[in-house]
One Martini backbone bead per residue (centre of mass of N, CA, C, O) as a GRO file, in nm:
protein
  208
    1UNK     BB    1   5.671  -1.000   1.149
    2UNK     BB    2   5.461  -0.797   1.195
    3UNK     BB    3   5.356  -0.509   1.355
    4UNK     BB    4   5.136  -0.388   1.557
    5UNK     BB    5   4.972  -0.156   1.557
    6UNK     BB    6   4.917   0.153   1.673
    7UNK     BB    7   4.708   0.343   1.773
    8UNK     BB    8   4.729   0.528   1.591
    9UNK     BB    9   4.725   0.325   1.358
   10UNK     BB   10   4.452   0.261   1.396
   11UNK     BB   11   4.290   0.489   1.361
   12UNK     BB   12   4.316   0.526   1.082
   13UNK     BB   13   4.216   0.269   0.957
   14UNK     BB   14   3.964   0.336   1.074
   15UNK     BB   15   3.881   0.619   0.959
   16UNK     BB   16   3.894   0.495   0.647
   17UNK     BB   17   3.694   0.307   0.658
   18UNK     BB   18   3.410   0.435   0.799
   19UNK     BB   19   3.421   0.675   0.572
   20UNK     BB   20   3.307   0.531   0.315
   21UNK     BB   21   3.046   0.409   0.509
   22UNK     BB   22   2.957   0.709   0.534
   23UNK     BB   23   2.914   0.720   0.255
   24UNK     BB   24   2.712   0.495   0.191
   25UNK     BB   25   2.493   0.525   0.477
   26UNK     BB   26   2.536   0.347   0.698
   27UNK     BB   27   2.481   0.609   0.925
   28UNK     BB   28   2.214   0.633   0.800
   29UNK     BB   29   1.927   0.468   0.952
   30UNK     BB   30   1.731   0.548   0.714
   31UNK     BB   31   1.890   0.425   0.476
   32UNK     BB   32   1.922   0.150   0.627
   33UNK     BB   33   1.631   0.066   0.608
   34UNK     BB   34   1.591   0.071   0.320
   35UNK     BB   35   1.830  -0.112   0.246
   36UNK     BB   36   1.655  -0.357   0.412
   37UNK     BB   37   1.414  -0.377   0.240
   38UNK     BB   38   1.502  -0.404  -0.037
   39UNK     BB   39   1.643  -0.674   0.010
   40UNK     BB   40   1.385  -0.835   0.125
   41UNK     BB   41   1.262  -0.807  -0.115
   42UNK     BB   42   1.389  -0.879  -0.366
   43UNK     BB   43   1.464  -1.206  -0.242
   44UNK     BB   44   1.153  -1.270  -0.255
   45UNK     BB   45   1.102  -1.211  -0.528
   46UNK     BB   46   1.299  -1.448  -0.629
   47UNK     BB   47   1.196  -1.661  -0.520
   48UNK     BB   48   0.938  -1.653  -0.650
   49UNK     BB   49   0.987  -1.675  -0.911
   50UNK     BB   50   1.151  -1.985  -0.901
   51UNK     BB   51   0.887  -2.108  -0.796
   52UNK     BB   52   0.734  -2.043  -1.070
   53UNK     BB   53   0.938  -2.142  -1.272
   54UNK     BB   54   0.944  -2.472  -1.122
   55UNK     BB   55   0.623  -2.516  -1.057
   56UNK     BB   56   0.412  -2.333  -1.050
   57UNK     BB   57   0.083  -2.381  -0.948
   58UNK     BB   58   0.185  -2.590  -0.743
   59UNK     BB   59   0.299  -2.370  -0.577
   60UNK     BB   60   0.294  -2.220  -0.252
   61UNK     BB   61   0.516  -2.004  -0.179
   62UNK     BB   62   0.423  -1.712  -0.248
   63UNK     BB   63   0.186  -1.725  -0.031
   64UNK     BB   64   0.343  -1.793   0.226
   65UNK     BB   65   0.547  -1.545   0.223
   66UNK     BB   66   0.329  -1.334   0.196
   67UNK     BB   67   0.144  -1.421   0.447
   68UNK     BB   68   0.338  -1.406   0.660
   69UNK     BB   69   0.384  -1.092   0.627
   70UNK     BB   70   0.073  -1.014   0.668
   71UNK     BB   71   0.055  -1.111   0.977
   72UNK     BB   72   0.279  -0.849   1.034
   73UNK     BB   73   0.191  -0.576   0.954
   74UNK     BB   74  -0.005  -0.449   1.140
   75UNK     BB   75   0.308  -0.458   1.394
   76UNK     BB   76   0.510  -0.451   1.137
   77UNK     BB   77   0.687  -0.251   0.960
   78UNK     BB   78   0.902  -0.398   0.778
   79UNK     BB   79   0.647  -0.573   0.655
   80UNK     BB   80   0.519  -0.326   0.535
   81UNK     BB   81   0.714  -0.265   0.350
   82UNK     BB   82   0.808  -0.459   0.180
   83UNK     BB   83   0.487  -0.502   0.072
   84UNK     BB   84   0.523  -0.237  -0.075
   85UNK     BB   85   0.801  -0.313  -0.255
   86UNK     BB   86   0.683  -0.568  -0.377
   87UNK     BB   87   0.462  -0.456  -0.526
   88UNK     BB   88   0.631  -0.254  -0.677
   89UNK     BB   89   0.764  -0.461  -0.843
   90UNK     BB   90   0.578  -0.556  -1.009
   91UNK     BB   91   0.471  -0.310  -1.130
   92UNK     BB   92   0.762  -0.233  -1.265
   93UNK     BB   93   0.771  -0.524  -1.448
   94UNK     BB   94   0.469  -0.643  -1.478
   95UNK     BB   95   0.408  -0.889  -1.307
   96UNK     BB   96   0.260  -1.100  -1.181
   97UNK     BB   97   0.056  -1.099  -0.908
   98UNK     BB   98  -0.009  -1.198  -0.632
   99UNK     BB   99  -0.326  -1.241  -0.467
  100UNK     BB  100  -0.261  -1.144  -0.230
  101UNK     BB  101  -0.076  -0.905  -0.267
  102UNK     BB  102  -0.288  -0.737  -0.403
  103UNK     BB  103  -0.512  -0.738  -0.182
  104UNK     BB  104  -0.350  -0.613  -0.041
  105UNK     BB  105  -0.249  -0.341  -0.143
  106UNK     BB  106  -0.571  -0.221  -0.208
  107UNK     BB  107  -0.587  -0.166   0.092
  108UNK     BB  108  -0.359   0.023   0.133
  109UNK     BB  109  -0.477   0.247  -0.066
  110UNK     BB  110  -0.758   0.258   0.058
  111UNK     BB  111  -0.647   0.271   0.395
  112UNK     BB  112  -0.687   0.014   0.552
  113UNK     BB  113  -0.395   0.048   0.586
  114UNK     BB  114  -0.129   0.080   0.797
  115UNK     BB  115   0.127   0.200   0.952
  116UNK     BB  116   0.318   0.113   1.170
  117UNK     BB  117   0.474   0.239   1.487
  118UNK     BB  118   0.791   0.235   1.548
  119UNK     BB  119   0.964   0.107   1.813
  120UNK     BB  120   1.206   0.313   1.816
  121UNK     BB  121   1.439   0.302   1.628
  122UNK     BB  122   1.647   0.162   1.362
  123UNK     BB  123   1.764  -0.117   1.431
  124UNK     BB  124   1.831  -0.243   1.161
  125UNK     BB  125   2.046   0.013   1.097
  126UNK     BB  126   2.227  -0.053   1.357
  127UNK     BB  127   2.311  -0.336   1.225
  128UNK     BB  128   2.431  -0.218   0.967
  129UNK     BB  129   2.644  -0.094   1.075
  130UNK     BB  130   2.788  -0.319   1.236
  131UNK     BB  131   2.859  -0.441   0.973
  132UNK     BB  132   3.103  -0.172   0.952
  133UNK     BB  133   3.248  -0.214   1.205
  134UNK     BB  134   3.381  -0.514   1.275
  135UNK     BB  135   3.562  -0.538   1.023
  136UNK     BB  136   3.762  -0.343   1.143
  137UNK     BB  137   3.792  -0.515   1.418
  138UNK     BB  138   3.927  -0.708   1.257
  139UNK     BB  139   4.163  -0.599   1.122
  140UNK     BB  140   4.324  -0.537   1.344
  141UNK     BB  141   4.349  -0.791   1.492
  142UNK     BB  142   4.485  -0.948   1.272
  143UNK     BB  143   4.721  -0.678   1.290
  144UNK     BB  144   4.769  -0.750   1.631
  145UNK     BB  145   4.542  -0.634   1.796
  146UNK     BB  146   4.379  -0.603   2.075
  147UNK     BB  147   4.031  -0.604   2.108
  148UNK     BB  148   4.043  -0.571   2.421
  149UNK     BB  149   3.999  -0.497   2.760
  150UNK     BB  150   4.083  -0.395   3.117
  151UNK     BB  151   4.005  -0.145   3.302
  152UNK     BB  152   4.321  -0.142   3.396
  153UNK     BB  153   4.424  -0.091   3.106
  154UNK     BB  154   4.523   0.053   2.850
  155UNK     BB  155   4.371   0.245   2.597
  156UNK     BB  156   4.503   0.005   2.330
  157UNK     BB  157   4.243  -0.115   2.157
  158UNK     BB  158   4.056  -0.198   1.904
  159UNK     BB  159   3.807  -0.063   2.032
  160UNK     BB  160   3.964   0.217   2.095
  161UNK     BB  161   4.017   0.288   1.817
  162UNK     BB  162   3.741   0.301   1.699
  163UNK     BB  163   3.598   0.516   1.894
  164UNK     BB  164   3.816   0.729   1.809
  165UNK     BB  165   3.735   0.755   1.539
  166UNK     BB  166   3.415   0.807   1.558
  167UNK     BB  167   3.477   1.077   1.690
  168UNK     BB  168   3.621   1.230   1.522
  169UNK     BB  169   3.367   1.199   1.309
  170UNK     BB  170   3.070   1.216   1.452
  171UNK     BB  171   3.036   0.925   1.589
  172UNK     BB  172   2.789   0.649   1.641
  173UNK     BB  173   2.961   0.485   1.867
  174UNK     BB  174   3.205   0.642   2.151
  175UNK     BB  175   3.284   0.412   2.259
  176UNK     BB  176   3.429   0.154   2.421
  177UNK     BB  177   3.168  -0.019   2.483
  178UNK     BB  178   2.991   0.018   2.231
  179UNK     BB  179   3.195  -0.139   2.064
  180UNK     BB  180   3.247  -0.416   2.263
  181UNK     BB  181   2.959  -0.511   2.189
  182UNK     BB  182   2.964  -0.558   1.931
  183UNK     BB  183   3.220  -0.764   1.900
  184UNK     BB  184   3.087  -0.971   2.065
  185UNK     BB  185   2.790  -1.007   1.903
  186UNK     BB  186   2.996  -1.133   1.666
  187UNK     BB  187   3.111  -1.349   1.815
  188UNK     BB  188   2.847  -1.507   1.923
  189UNK     BB  189   2.726  -1.562   1.660
  190UNK     BB  190   2.979  -1.663   1.482
  191UNK     BB  191   3.034  -1.909   1.718
  192UNK     BB  192   2.748  -2.068   1.599
  193UNK     BB  193   2.891  -2.186   1.313
  194UNK     BB  194   2.958  -2.297   1.096
  195UNK     BB  195   3.244  -2.255   0.946
  196UNK     BB  196   3.194  -2.214   0.688
  197UNK     BB  197   2.975  -2.007   0.750
  198UNK     BB  198   3.119  -1.804   0.873
  199UNK     BB  199   3.335  -1.755   0.629
  200UNK     BB  200   3.169  -1.639   0.493
  201UNK     BB  201   3.014  -1.377   0.596
  202UNK     BB  202   3.280  -1.252   0.705
  203UNK     BB  203   3.359  -1.209   0.368
  204UNK     BB  204   3.091  -1.011   0.314
  205UNK     BB  205   3.153  -0.804   0.517
  206UNK     BB  206   3.474  -0.730   0.417
  207UNK     BB  207   3.334  -0.626   0.137
  208UNK     BB  208   3.168  -0.384   0.148
   0.00000   0.00000   0.00000
């Protein structure tokens, strides 16, 4: 059995993986926000397309999906951006736009619909950033490093190594406490899921 990485080796492993994530724009919160908006919009577009192909006019799925976002859009910047991106996708692909979306898009272009101001920073962008940090922690733990530590122990855990790597890369979060919160958040989330679903999500994170 291979020995676990030393702290210095753990930092180097983390630096290498995190540098790739930075190059992808995962630590640019504005870019990450746009990526998430595009992802949600394209999933909605495909869900609507499949519903129309399988059920045609008998399906209320397209209207229901879009109406749900419209009901949120006056107070939710994410829903507003998703609707705008979805409408643009219909126009660019020359597909007939669902009437409820066409009406919303027309109101938006006339200036009757205003994009709501987002409270705080790009929270979803921060979540995407964290989905790149967690797999690095998972990799170090699988290689034998301890995930976290108590306050009296030397700062040699996987969370310490990742925090140090982020500090060297001049990225946030660069404190042990913040990185530990990311680790604990994902552990709580994943541990609530069925094993097959958990394994699928872990695989998708580690393949980014």
